[in-house]
Each structure stands twice: as C-alpha cells, then as structure tokens.
Tab-separated table of C-alpha atoms in Angstrom:
chain	number	residue	atom	x	y	z
A	20	MET	CA	-2.930	-16.009	25.015
A	21	SER	CA	-6.285	-14.659	23.742
A	22	ASP	CA	-9.204	-13.692	26.757
A	23	ILE	CA	-12.594	-15.549	26.114
A	24	ARG	CA	-14.403	-13.328	26.501
A	25	ASN	CA	-18.019	-12.628	28.388
A	26	VAL	CA	-20.223	-11.266	25.792
A	27	PRO	CA	-23.859	-12.840	25.044
A	28	ALA	CA	-24.067	-15.642	22.756
A	29	THR	CA	-25.422	-14.141	20.192
A	30	GLY	CA	-24.050	-14.991	17.486
A	31	ALA	CA	-20.641	-14.449	16.255
A	32	ASP	CA	-22.168	-13.623	12.469
A	33	SER	CA	-24.722	-11.017	14.487
A	34	GLY	CA	-24.948	-7.469	14.568
A	35	ARG	CA	-22.970	-6.772	10.827
A	36	ARG	CA	-24.025	-4.856	8.370
A	37	SER	CA	-23.912	-6.499	4.681
A	38	ARG	CA	-21.715	-5.142	1.860
A	39	ARG	CA	-23.041	-6.596	-0.509
A	40	PRO	CA	-23.506	-5.942	-4.153
A	41	TRP	CA	-26.991	-4.916	-6.102
A	42	ALA	CA	-28.162	-9.064	-6.644
A	43	ALA	CA	-26.988	-9.956	-3.410
A	44	ALA	CA	-29.614	-6.698	-1.605
A	45	ALA	CA	-31.688	-8.043	-3.971
A	46	VAL	CA	-32.967	-11.150	-2.925
A	47	ALA	CA	-31.982	-10.389	0.776
A	48	GLY	CA	-35.123	-7.546	-0.446
A	49	ALA	CA	-37.400	-10.393	-1.453
A	50	LEU	CA	-37.091	-12.341	1.603
A	51	VAL	CA	-38.156	-8.760	3.151
A	52	ALA	CA	-41.167	-8.256	1.194
A	53	LEU	CA	-41.935	-11.930	1.672
A	54	LEU	CA	-41.328	-12.923	5.324
A	55	SER	CA	-43.182	-9.284	6.308
A	56	GLY	CA	-46.521	-8.833	6.552
A	57	ALA	CA	-47.223	-10.949	9.330
A	58	SER	CA	-47.065	-10.097	13.050
A	59	ALA	CA	-42.872	-11.234	14.127
A	60	VAL	CA	-42.586	-14.777	16.435
A	61	THR	CA	-42.584	-13.481	20.476
A	62	ALA	CA	-39.010	-14.382	21.807
A	63	ASN	CA	-36.489	-13.209	23.832
A	64	SER	CA	-34.212	-11.959	21.979
A	65	ALA	CA	-31.227	-14.123	21.879
A	66	GLY	CA	-28.268	-12.849	24.280
A	67	GLY	CA	-27.683	-9.073	25.058
A	68	GLY	CA	-29.430	-9.775	29.421
A	69	PRO	CA	-30.297	-12.512	31.774
A	70	ALA	CA	-32.769	-15.215	29.973
A	71	ALA	CA	-36.475	-15.344	31.554
A	72	ASP	CA	-35.097	-16.949	33.866
A	73	GLY	CA	-33.313	-14.983	35.397
A	74	ARG	CA	-30.163	-17.224	34.646
A	75	SER	CA	-27.531	-16.319	31.806
A	76	PRO	CA	-27.455	-16.857	28.314
A	77	ALA	CA	-24.693	-18.915	26.907
A	78	VAL	CA	-20.988	-17.194	26.194
A	79	ARG	CA	-18.876	-17.221	23.642
A	80	ALA	CA	-16.299	-18.767	23.799
A	81	CYS	CA	-14.054	-17.014	20.821
A	82	ASP	CA	-12.934	-13.274	21.124
A	83	VAL	CA	-14.521	-11.339	18.288
A	84	PRO	CA	-13.267	-11.793	15.184
A	85	GLN	CA	-12.132	-9.171	13.001
A	86	PRO	CA	-12.633	-7.974	9.187
A	87	GLY	CA	-11.549	-10.726	6.995
A	88	GLU	CA	-12.039	-13.562	9.860
A	89	ALA	CA	-14.027	-15.984	11.081
A	90	ALA	CA	-15.641	-16.551	14.202
A	91	CYS	CA	-15.958	-19.828	16.122
A	92	LEU	CA	-19.369	-21.377	16.925
A	93	ALA	CA	-19.274	-22.207	20.577
A	94	GLU	CA	-21.121	-21.190	23.415
A	95	VAL	CA	-19.874	-21.708	26.928
A	96	LEU	CA	-23.029	-22.254	29.131
A	97	PRO	CA	-21.895	-19.850	33.007
A	98	GLY	CA	-21.669	-21.835	35.856
A	99	SER	CA	-21.197	-24.929	33.847
A	100	ALA	CA	-17.474	-25.035	34.656
A	101	PRO	CA	-16.736	-26.458	38.310
A	102	GLY	CA	-12.798	-26.640	37.511
A	103	SER	CA	-12.726	-30.023	38.004
A	104	ARG	CA	-10.782	-33.185	36.662
A	105	THR	CA	-12.938	-35.589	38.548
A	106	GLN	CA	-16.546	-34.637	38.168
A	107	ALA	CA	-17.755	-34.660	35.102
A	108	PRO	CA	-20.767	-31.828	34.313
A	109	ALA	CA	-24.145	-32.770	33.429
A	110	GLY	CA	-23.768	-32.078	29.425
A	111	TYR	CA	-24.293	-34.792	27.158
A	112	GLY	CA	-21.719	-37.998	27.120
A	113	PRO	CA	-20.901	-40.310	24.293
A	114	ALA	CA	-23.997	-42.474	25.459
A	115	ASP	CA	-26.215	-40.422	25.653
A	116	LEU	CA	-25.209	-38.684	21.876
A	117	ARG	CA	-25.328	-42.754	20.698
A	118	SER	CA	-28.760	-43.037	22.236
A	119	ALA	CA	-30.102	-39.901	20.830
A	120	TYR	CA	-29.296	-41.075	17.061
A	121	GLY	CA	-29.597	-44.881	17.418
A	122	LEU	CA	-26.499	-44.884	16.833
A	123	THR	CA	-25.311	-47.234	19.489
A	124	ALA	CA	-24.922	-50.528	17.811
A	125	ALA	CA	-22.547	-49.284	15.314
A	126	VAL	CA	-20.164	-48.239	17.367
A	127	ARG	CA	-20.757	-51.288	19.769
A	128	ALA	CA	-19.289	-52.875	16.421
A	129	GLY	CA	-16.825	-50.695	15.656
A	130	ALA	CA	-18.079	-48.662	13.208
A	131	GLY	CA	-15.642	-45.642	11.528
A	132	LYS	CA	-12.542	-47.894	11.655
A	133	GLY	CA	-9.907	-46.996	9.197
A	134	ARG	CA	-11.400	-43.567	8.448
A	135	THR	CA	-9.895	-39.946	10.380
A	136	VAL	CA	-12.123	-36.872	10.416
A	137	ALA	CA	-10.199	-34.162	9.768
A	138	ILE	CA	-11.106	-30.227	12.133
A	139	VAL	CA	-9.871	-28.125	10.465
A	140	ASP	CA	-9.571	-24.992	13.101
A	141	ALA	CA	-7.693	-22.301	13.526
A	142	PHE	CA	-4.695	-21.383	16.384
A	143	ASP	CA	-3.071	-23.635	18.635
A	144	ALA	CA	-4.377	-25.753	20.858
A	145	PRO	CA	-1.145	-27.003	23.548
A	146	THR	CA	-3.001	-29.281	25.801
A	147	VAL	CA	-4.875	-30.598	23.181
A	148	GLU	CA	-4.385	-34.058	23.175
A	149	ALA	CA	-4.327	-34.218	27.225
A	150	ASP	CA	-7.292	-32.347	27.584
A	151	LEU	CA	-9.009	-34.939	24.786
A	152	ALA	CA	-6.869	-38.507	26.622
A	153	VAL	CA	-9.165	-36.754	29.815
A	154	TYR	CA	-12.276	-37.402	28.228
A	155	ARG	CA	-11.791	-40.561	26.242
A	156	SER	CA	-10.995	-42.567	30.169
A	157	THR	CA	-13.400	-40.534	32.131
A	158	TYR	CA	-16.196	-42.067	29.479
A	159	GLY	CA	-14.340	-44.896	29.406
A	160	LEU	CA	-13.496	-44.307	25.245
A	161	PRO	CA	-10.281	-46.642	24.010
A	162	PRO	CA	-7.264	-43.927	24.438
A	163	CYS	CA	-6.674	-41.731	20.885
A	164	THR	CA	-2.872	-40.070	20.713
A	165	THR	CA	-0.063	-39.964	19.291
A	166	ASP	CA	1.396	-42.367	19.530
A	167	ASN	CA	-0.634	-45.011	19.000
A	168	GLY	CA	-1.230	-43.629	15.358
A	169	CYS	CA	-5.178	-42.088	16.855
A	170	PHE	CA	-4.301	-38.751	16.642
A	171	ARG	CA	-2.701	-36.480	14.803
A	172	LYS	CA	-1.609	-32.431	14.561
A	173	VAL	CA	-0.349	-30.208	12.589
A	174	ASN	CA	-0.880	-27.145	11.002
A	175	GLN	CA	-2.053	-25.840	7.652
A	176	ARG	CA	0.996	-27.221	5.538
A	177	GLY	CA	0.896	-29.837	7.531
A	178	ASP	CA	4.322	-29.949	9.109
A	179	THR	CA	4.184	-30.810	13.468
A	180	ALA	CA	5.992	-27.277	13.242
A	181	PRO	CA	5.539	-24.994	14.577
A	182	LEU	CA	2.949	-25.233	15.154
A	183	PRO	CA	0.631	-20.996	15.809
A	184	GLN	CA	0.544	-19.941	18.451
A	185	PRO	CA	-2.303	-20.549	21.324
A	186	ASP	CA	-5.241	-19.264	22.237
A	187	ALA	CA	-8.369	-19.771	24.930
A	188	GLY	CA	-11.038	-19.559	22.754
A	189	TRP	CA	-10.258	-22.151	20.370
A	190	GLY	CA	-8.703	-24.236	22.343
A	191	VAL	CA	-12.431	-25.156	24.055
A	192	GLU	CA	-13.554	-25.545	20.530
A	193	ILE	CA	-10.930	-27.940	19.634
A	194	SER	CA	-12.147	-29.377	22.836
A	195	LEU	CA	-15.595	-29.758	21.971
A	196	ASP	CA	-14.543	-30.681	17.725
A	197	VAL	CA	-11.968	-33.540	19.201
A	198	GLN	CA	-14.145	-34.572	21.718
A	199	ALA	CA	-17.890	-34.259	20.031
A	200	VAL	CA	-15.779	-36.765	17.531
A	201	SER	CA	-14.570	-39.504	20.337
A	202	ALA	CA	-18.149	-39.356	20.918
A	203	LEU	CA	-20.019	-40.944	18.016
A	204	CYS	CA	-17.011	-42.519	16.507
A	205	PRO	CA	-14.171	-42.699	18.738
A	206	SER	CA	-12.896	-46.226	16.842
A	207	CYS	CA	-11.872	-42.816	14.291
A	208	ASP	CA	-8.683	-41.648	14.102
A	209	ILE	CA	-8.762	-37.829	14.891
A	210	LEU	CA	-6.822	-35.276	12.355
A	211	LEU	CA	-6.477	-32.091	13.692
A	212	VAL	CA	-5.215	-29.007	11.546
A	213	GLU	CA	-4.559	-25.880	12.880
A	214	SER	CA	-4.950	-22.834	10.696
A	215	ASP	CA	-1.915	-19.600	11.974
A	216	ASN	CA	-4.907	-18.012	12.656
A	217	ALA	CA	-8.529	-17.476	11.152
A	218	ASN	CA	-8.229	-15.653	8.194
A	219	TRP	CA	-10.238	-17.164	5.338
A	220	ASP	CA	-7.259	-17.947	3.327
A	221	ASN	CA	-5.789	-19.572	6.124
A	222	LEU	CA	-8.871	-21.828	7.740
A	223	ALA	CA	-9.734	-22.574	3.978
A	224	ASP	CA	-5.144	-24.249	2.957
A	225	GLY	CA	-6.588	-25.760	6.391
A	226	VAL	CA	-9.022	-27.892	3.999
A	227	ASP	CA	-7.338	-28.476	1.274
A	228	THR	CA	-4.575	-29.559	3.803
A	229	ALA	CA	-7.215	-32.564	5.858
A	230	VAL	CA	-8.510	-34.056	2.504
A	231	ARG	CA	-4.536	-34.223	0.768
A	232	LEU	CA	-3.902	-35.732	4.526
A	233	GLY	CA	-6.038	-38.577	3.715
A	234	ALA	CA	-9.518	-36.987	6.248
A	235	THR	CA	-12.909	-39.202	4.808
A	236	THR	CA	-14.686	-35.991	5.871
A	237	VAL	CA	-14.056	-32.612	7.326
A	238	SER	CA	-15.442	-30.911	10.018
A	239	ASN	CA	-16.261	-26.902	10.161
A	240	SER	CA	-17.132	-25.489	13.292
A	241	TYR	CA	-16.512	-22.026	12.733
A	242	GLY	CA	-18.030	-18.947	9.897
A	243	GLY	CA	-18.463	-15.354	9.005
A	244	PRO	CA	-20.903	-13.359	6.964
A	245	GLU	CA	-21.508	-14.392	3.229
A	246	SER	CA	-20.945	-11.349	2.213
A	247	ASP	CA	-17.844	-10.695	4.393
A	248	VAL	CA	-16.046	-12.965	1.826
A	249	THR	CA	-18.021	-11.866	-1.388
A	250	ASP	CA	-17.593	-8.721	-2.075
A	251	ASN	CA	-14.017	-8.327	-0.491
A	252	ARG	CA	-12.283	-11.019	-2.551
A	253	SER	CA	-8.347	-10.724	-3.582
A	254	HIS	CA	-8.840	-13.743	-5.625
A	255	GLY	CA	-11.150	-13.654	-9.002
A	256	THR	CA	-14.135	-12.604	-9.611
A	257	GLY	CA	-17.999	-14.288	-10.012
A	258	PRO	CA	-20.711	-14.841	-8.097
A	259	ASP	CA	-18.952	-17.613	-5.712
A	260	PRO	CA	-17.471	-16.218	-2.691
A	261	VAL	CA	-13.545	-16.752	-2.757
A	262	ARG	CA	-11.689	-19.940	-1.780
A	263	ALA	CA	-15.318	-22.221	-2.144
A	264	ALA	CA	-13.204	-24.582	-4.582
A	265	SER	CA	-11.153	-25.663	-0.968
A	266	TYR	CA	-14.642	-26.615	0.051
A	267	ASN	CA	-15.438	-28.915	-3.053
A	268	HIS	CA	-13.756	-32.087	-2.728
A	269	PRO	CA	-15.696	-34.912	-4.253
A	270	GLY	CA	-15.569	-38.019	-2.241
A	271	VAL	CA	-14.455	-36.333	1.185
A	272	PRO	CA	-18.000	-34.945	2.962
A	273	ILE	CA	-17.247	-31.360	3.675
A	274	VAL	CA	-18.764	-30.022	7.008
A	275	ALA	CA	-19.884	-27.162	8.504
A	276	ALA	CA	-21.706	-25.646	11.161
A	277	ALA	CA	-24.689	-22.972	9.995
A	278	GLY	CA	-24.270	-20.500	12.916
A	279	ASP	CA	-25.510	-19.491	16.348
A	280	ALA	CA	-27.549	-16.132	16.236
A	281	GLY	CA	-30.390	-17.318	14.531
A	282	PHE	CA	-32.423	-16.320	10.861
A	283	GLN	CA	-29.954	-14.145	9.051
A	284	LEU	CA	-30.448	-12.737	5.355
A	285	ASP	CA	-26.585	-12.327	5.726
A	286	ALA	CA	-25.850	-16.384	5.362
A	287	LEU	CA	-23.391	-17.635	7.344
A	288	TYR	CA	-20.140	-19.625	4.895
A	289	PRO	CA	-19.435	-21.525	4.255
A	290	ALA	CA	-22.236	-22.997	5.042
A	291	THR	CA	-23.910	-21.682	2.145
A	292	LEU	CA	-21.413	-23.356	-0.040
A	293	SER	CA	-23.817	-26.224	-1.999
A	294	THR	CA	-20.780	-28.325	-1.782
A	295	VAL	CA	-21.287	-28.282	1.798
A	296	THR	CA	-23.474	-30.392	4.283
A	297	ALA	CA	-24.773	-27.228	7.002
A	298	VAL	CA	-25.169	-28.324	10.190
A	299	GLY	CA	-28.072	-26.518	12.211
A	300	GLY	CA	-28.953	-27.301	15.569
A	301	THR	CA	-31.607	-28.671	18.215
A	302	THR	CA	-32.375	-28.696	21.812
A	303	LEU	CA	-32.139	-31.989	23.380
A	304	LYS	CA	-33.765	-33.327	25.740
A	305	LYS	CA	-34.439	-36.831	27.395
A	306	SER	CA	-38.392	-38.168	27.101
A	307	ASP	CA	-40.649	-40.402	27.638
A	308	THR	CA	-41.626	-41.860	23.677
A	309	ALA	CA	-40.469	-44.911	22.151
A	310	ARG	CA	-37.234	-42.868	21.004
A	311	GLY	CA	-36.386	-41.862	24.572
A	312	TRP	CA	-35.772	-38.041	23.560
A	313	SER	CA	-37.260	-35.137	22.342
A	314	GLU	CA	-35.780	-31.144	19.984
A	315	THR	CA	-36.557	-28.593	18.599
A	316	ALA	CA	-34.529	-26.395	16.991
A	317	TRP	CA	-31.986	-24.595	19.222
A	318	ALA	CA	-34.570	-20.763	20.028
A	319	THR	CA	-34.333	-17.408	20.889
A	320	ASN	CA	-36.882	-18.601	23.722
A	321	TYR	CA	-33.915	-19.940	25.421
A	322	LYS	CA	-30.555	-19.011	27.365
A	323	GLY	CA	-28.816	-16.969	24.216
A	324	GLY	CA	-28.479	-17.442	20.596
A	325	ALA	CA	-30.506	-19.148	17.946
A	326	ALA	CA	-29.888	-22.203	15.617
A	327	GLY	CA	-28.470	-20.066	13.032
A	328	ALA	CA	-30.340	-20.534	9.431
A	329	GLY	CA	-30.488	-18.647	7.024
A	330	CYS	CA	-30.923	-18.144	2.212
A	331	SER	CA	-27.433	-17.492	0.569
A	332	ALA	CA	-27.416	-14.421	-1.507
A	333	HIS	CA	-24.835	-15.638	-3.175
A	334	VAL	CA	-24.939	-19.251	-4.428
A	335	ALA	CA	-27.321	-21.098	-6.327
A	336	LYS	CA	-30.309	-23.134	-5.273
A	337	PRO	CA	-29.101	-27.227	-5.982
A	338	ALA	CA	-30.994	-29.652	-8.197
A	339	TRP	CA	-31.655	-31.936	-4.899
A	340	GLN	CA	-33.445	-28.946	-2.721
A	341	HIS	CA	-37.503	-27.552	-3.476
A	342	ASP	CA	-37.918	-25.214	-1.082
A	343	ARG	CA	-40.230	-22.438	-2.319
A	344	ASP	CA	-39.487	-19.685	-0.137
A	345	CYS	CA	-36.130	-18.459	-0.948
A	346	PRO	CA	-34.792	-18.998	-4.452
A	347	ASN	CA	-31.194	-19.919	-3.974
A	348	ARG	CA	-29.280	-22.054	-0.835
A	349	THR	CA	-30.849	-22.580	1.581
A	350	LEU	CA	-29.642	-23.188	5.232
A	351	THR	CA	-29.431	-25.708	6.532
A	352	ASP	CA	-29.739	-29.548	5.195
A	353	ILE	CA	-28.976	-31.482	8.904
A	354	SER	CA	-29.166	-30.765	12.707
A	355	ALA	CA	-28.086	-31.600	16.179
A	356	VAL	CA	-28.317	-30.959	19.627
A	357	ALA	CA	-26.726	-27.569	19.814
A	358	ASP	CA	-28.004	-26.000	23.041
A	359	PRO	CA	-25.722	-25.093	25.013
A	360	VAL	CA	-28.426	-25.494	28.136
A	361	THR	CA	-28.903	-28.895	26.876
A	362	GLY	CA	-24.987	-29.416	25.522
A	363	LEU	CA	-22.352	-31.618	25.249
A	364	ALA	CA	-19.534	-32.820	28.085
A	365	VAL	CA	-16.485	-30.806	27.106
A	366	TYR	CA	-12.960	-31.217	28.851
A	367	ASP	CA	-10.428	-27.760	28.928
A	368	SER	CA	-7.471	-27.323	30.414
A	369	ILE	CA	-6.270	-24.505	29.208
A	370	ARG	CA	-5.807	-21.745	32.172
A	371	ASP	CA	-6.814	-18.160	31.861
A	372	PRO	CA	-7.984	-15.957	34.598
A	373	ASN	CA	-10.219	-13.634	31.973
A	374	GLY	CA	-12.070	-17.172	31.213
A	375	PRO	CA	-14.650	-20.384	32.763
A	376	PRO	CA	-12.919	-22.369	34.896
A	377	ALA	CA	-10.640	-25.025	33.093
A	378	GLY	CA	-12.224	-28.569	33.464
A	379	TRP	CA	-15.051	-29.675	33.077
A	380	MET	CA	-17.857	-27.317	31.148
A	381	LYS	CA	-21.404	-28.125	29.529
A	382	VAL	CA	-20.187	-26.706	25.880
A	383	GLY	CA	-23.219	-25.896	23.178
A	384	GLY	CA	-23.529	-24.244	19.743
A	385	THR	CA	-23.981	-25.895	16.173
A	386	SER	CA	-19.770	-26.369	17.137
A	387	ALA	CA	-20.920	-28.644	18.652
A	388	SER	CA	-23.565	-30.195	15.759
A	389	ALA	CA	-21.639	-29.945	13.136
A	390	PRO	CA	-18.580	-31.990	14.107
A	391	LEU	CA	-21.245	-34.487	15.480
A	392	VAL	CA	-22.116	-35.171	11.838
A	393	ALA	CA	-18.989	-35.216	10.558
A	394	ALA	CA	-18.705	-37.737	13.038
A	395	MET	CA	-21.577	-39.740	11.437
A	396	TYR	CA	-20.540	-39.733	7.936
A	397	ALA	CA	-17.763	-41.804	8.419
A	398	LEU	CA	-19.447	-44.272	10.853
A	399	ALA	CA	-21.686	-44.883	7.807
A	400	GLY	CA	-18.630	-44.646	5.357
A	401	HIS	CA	-19.674	-45.805	1.486
A	402	THR	CA	-18.691	-41.332	1.151
A	403	GLU	CA	-17.056	-42.128	-2.558
A	404	ASP	CA	-19.782	-40.380	-4.212
A	405	VAL	CA	-20.376	-37.606	-1.520
A	406	ARG	CA	-20.596	-34.062	-3.336
A	407	ASP	CA	-23.033	-32.288	-1.875
A	408	ALA	CA	-25.317	-32.862	1.294
A	409	SER	CA	-27.895	-34.682	-1.994
A	410	ARG	CA	-27.828	-38.223	-0.487
A	411	LEU	CA	-28.834	-37.325	2.948
A	412	TYR	CA	-31.929	-35.054	1.302
A	413	ALA	CA	-32.409	-38.752	-1.145
A	414	HIS	CA	-32.959	-40.857	2.725
A	415	ARG	CA	-35.260	-37.471	4.112
A	416	ASP	CA	-37.319	-40.351	5.774
A	417	ARG	CA	-34.289	-41.843	7.495
A	418	LEU	CA	-34.353	-38.682	9.288
A	419	ASN	CA	-35.919	-37.143	12.769
A	420	ASP	CA	-38.403	-35.189	11.515
A	421	ILE	CA	-38.304	-31.935	13.910
A	422	SER	CA	-41.283	-29.394	14.737
A	423	GLY	CA	-41.234	-26.219	16.935
A	424	GLY	CA	-39.389	-23.233	17.966
A	425	SER	CA	-38.275	-20.220	15.758
A	426	VAL	CA	-35.092	-18.367	15.150
A	427	SER	CA	-36.085	-15.570	14.271
A	428	VAL	CA	-34.329	-12.480	16.517
A	429	PRO	CA	-36.883	-9.937	17.522
A	430	HIS	CA	-35.945	-6.597	16.545
A	431	SER	CA	-32.959	-7.176	14.526
A	432	GLY	CA	-34.533	-6.017	11.513
A	433	GLN	CA	-34.808	-9.452	10.168
A	434	GLU	CA	-37.774	-11.097	11.713
A	435	CYS	CA	-39.553	-13.444	10.079
A	436	PRO	CA	-43.286	-14.634	11.170
A	437	ALA	CA	-43.955	-18.421	12.772
A	438	SER	CA	-45.845	-19.193	10.151
A	439	SER	CA	-42.317	-19.080	7.882
A	440	TYR	CA	-39.983	-22.727	7.967
A	441	LEU	CA	-37.293	-20.168	6.765
A	442	CYS	CA	-37.009	-19.708	10.691
A	443	THR	CA	-39.439	-21.744	12.296
A	444	ALA	CA	-39.221	-26.120	12.861
A	445	LEU	CA	-42.051	-27.168	11.183
A	446	ARG	CA	-43.404	-30.055	9.519
A	447	GLY	CA	-41.207	-31.594	7.469
A	448	TYR	CA	-38.014	-28.859	6.245
A	449	ASP	CA	-37.367	-26.106	7.645
A	450	GLY	CA	-34.147	-23.935	7.650
A	451	PRO	CA	-33.714	-24.892	11.455
A	452	THR	CA	-33.114	-28.234	11.783
A	453	GLY	CA	-33.386	-29.307	7.652
A	454	LEU	CA	-34.310	-31.756	7.491
A	455	GLY	CA	-34.112	-32.917	10.598
A	456	THR	CA	-31.972	-35.226	12.830
A	457	PRO	CA	-30.527	-38.073	12.362
A	458	ASP	CA	-31.746	-41.697	13.383
A	459	GLY	CA	-29.575	-44.185	13.008
A	460	LEU	CA	-26.802	-43.537	9.960
A	461	GLY	CA	-29.835	-44.909	7.317
A	462	ALA	CA	-29.930	-41.056	5.943
A	463	PHE	CA	-26.017	-41.265	5.341
A	464	ALA	CA	-26.427	-44.076	3.744
A	465	PRO	CA	-25.635	-44.284	-0.116
A	466	VAL	CA	-28.292	-43.397	-2.863
A	467	ARG	CA	-28.256	-46.816	-4.954
C-alpha cells in the first residue's frame, strides 16, 4: 500500500522540465516574451514551507508519479483530519456547496435522477463504498450502494473483479470524488472506474469504459504535463497528445482538473484537450453579500498550491475561445472551490501510518472542483449535444465572474505579471477561473 507522502502541494505537475519539440518551445517562448517586461506578482511561493501565518501548507494526497503516469490532484490540509467517524471537520458539506452555487432548489426537486456520473481514478479504494455510506448518512443523503444500484465499482475493463491493488493516496482522491458528486447530485448514480494504475493508457481505457457503461458525464481528477503525453508517444504521430480520442465522446461531457501548481508553460493534460471541460479552482468563503458567498482564484499566497492555468503547446484554439494572448487552447473553462483551506469535508477510513489519520478530513485541489462540475452537468441533463465546453461560453452570463488572486508561482521561471489574465483572476475570462463559477444550472443548458 502506498504511503501518503507529506510533500508540499506545489502540484504534481510542477518541477518537471519540458521536453517539447521546437514548435512547442516556440509557443512557450512567445508566451514568456509576452509576459515579460512587467514585474512578477509578489506572493508567497506555492508550497515549500510554512505559510505566512505559520500553518503548514496543504500536502499532496498521492505519491509523486513515475514517468508515464498521471498524478492525482487531491490535497489534504494537515491537521484537518481528527481521525473521528462521529464528528465532521469544518470543511464544506452538501448544503454549503448547493447554496454557494445556486443548486438547492434543483437538488430538492430531484434533479439528476436516472443519470450517472462516472469517476475515473487509478488503483483501488477498498473502503470507498463504506466511506460513502458514512458521508451520506452524516449529511442525511439517501443511501447509494451496490445493492440498491446507485453505486457501481469496476476495473478499467468494466468488470467487478479483479480490482486493482489498493493505494491509500488514490483512496483519498477516490473518496473526495464520489463524495463531491454525492454532495451536489444525491439522486445521481455513481460509476467508479478504477484503472490498474496511473499509466496514461490505463486511465484512458477507464474513460472509454465509463462511456461504454452508460455514463452521463465523466470526471477526471488527475493530470500531467502535456509534454509527457506528446513527445514520448508510442501510439502514432501527429500534434495531438496520445489517447486524445479517449477523451472525445460526443454527448458525454468529459471533465478534467486543470492542476494545482498555478500557471504552467507546460499545461496540464488531459485538461488541455479541446473536447474536455477544463476546471480551475477558487477560494470560497461565506460573506454578507446577496449571494451569501465570495470567491477569488485559489492563489499562490494561500497555504500551498494554486489553481492551474496555462496555454497548450499542441492543441489548437477552439472556435469558441477568443482570448488574445494564448494562440492555442487556454486553460481553464470554468471553476469551483478547490482551495484546501476552504475545502470539502471528506470521510476516508483507509489506515495509513504515514498519512493523515483515517476519518474526516478537509480536502481540496482541482480534484474537488472537477467532480463538482461533472455533477452539475448531470444535474442539468440534456447533454446529448455536448462535444466540448462551448455551451458554457454561450451562457457566460449565467456564471459568477471571479476577480482577485494570482496563480503566478514566484521563482518558477514562468512568472506572469499581475496584469495578465492568463494567471490572474480579472473581470471577464481568465486562466485560473475561466468564465467563472456556476450560478445555478443556466450555464449548462443547451444552446437554442
């Protein structure tokens, strides 16, 4: 069983040297030139030491991935896991999340019934169904079990056995994903597809299997540098990353986390694909506004990590994106809460002496925001014509525009000026939060 290493949450997609060919390097060089000439944002480094207030940064739930593997993007706030089954932490629960995103009435009306949210992750979480039962009973949600047909767990081939070997770190990721979906769509069925490991081919097989088994939408809370799946391809040639077709299923929205390492020249795959809805992250707080909540980009001056943002070196600009400074596909499209400091309450009972105590914990990362958005697609329904994120752009007025917060990582060699929308949440579209956060389900409606 893998240990949950106490690695500062600079993001699994950081600290990697790009191996892109000359065309990709040219895109990166153009971006560097574009973003240079203005002073870098002055903010605390995203990880690598205690935060300014003395508290520890969030820690990555999973091991550092091996070459050819994806990283899970769940981040646990140290000290947030009391190891208790009976007392939930201060993390946000279902009522909070529904209130924040204007979904209370839709959930009360039973939206999502008969639809299936698929979660694709690596390795096995042997306690996931029991942990989901604790979560749902704690918050008064109806049971979601194998016996009643609400919950189903399969391997990447779609079989209930054999399942992959267990992994404690990915177990936290899996618990976060299924519980986030439960929070926003308690009437939805949940299909968990566990890939044999975090190898890119196996995860892609898992996505194909999820669609084959009837998923309404598919959530992917993992990623890796785009160069890792472009330069070292073994499945053909051409500019597209390998296995891109597995993330292209018209009629089934494919959602992916945009990363936890701030702005990256080597943007995060599979979120870079134009057939995928790329989900960024925010810091969510209660406020005395009419909405009752306020949000900023999950930024580098918080306790470790930052919402992912970037510009693809390989994927062409889709027709529905019109930002000016990235010549190709820009991350992100939409966002939701991801800051571990304002994270979700998650119950996970896998015992690991090297990780957080089993029990309730507060978890974030764009691993949280991705399944939340996937659940919203299922709540809204009418996904038959969804091929990409374009309907969100057609309904941008139905989203909360988010301003404030930079995801430029100091001393990284790829800093951005505060004036750049690619790494700072500004009015209108920006990299860290995309078009904004959901305000009800209007942004997910079909385009008439």
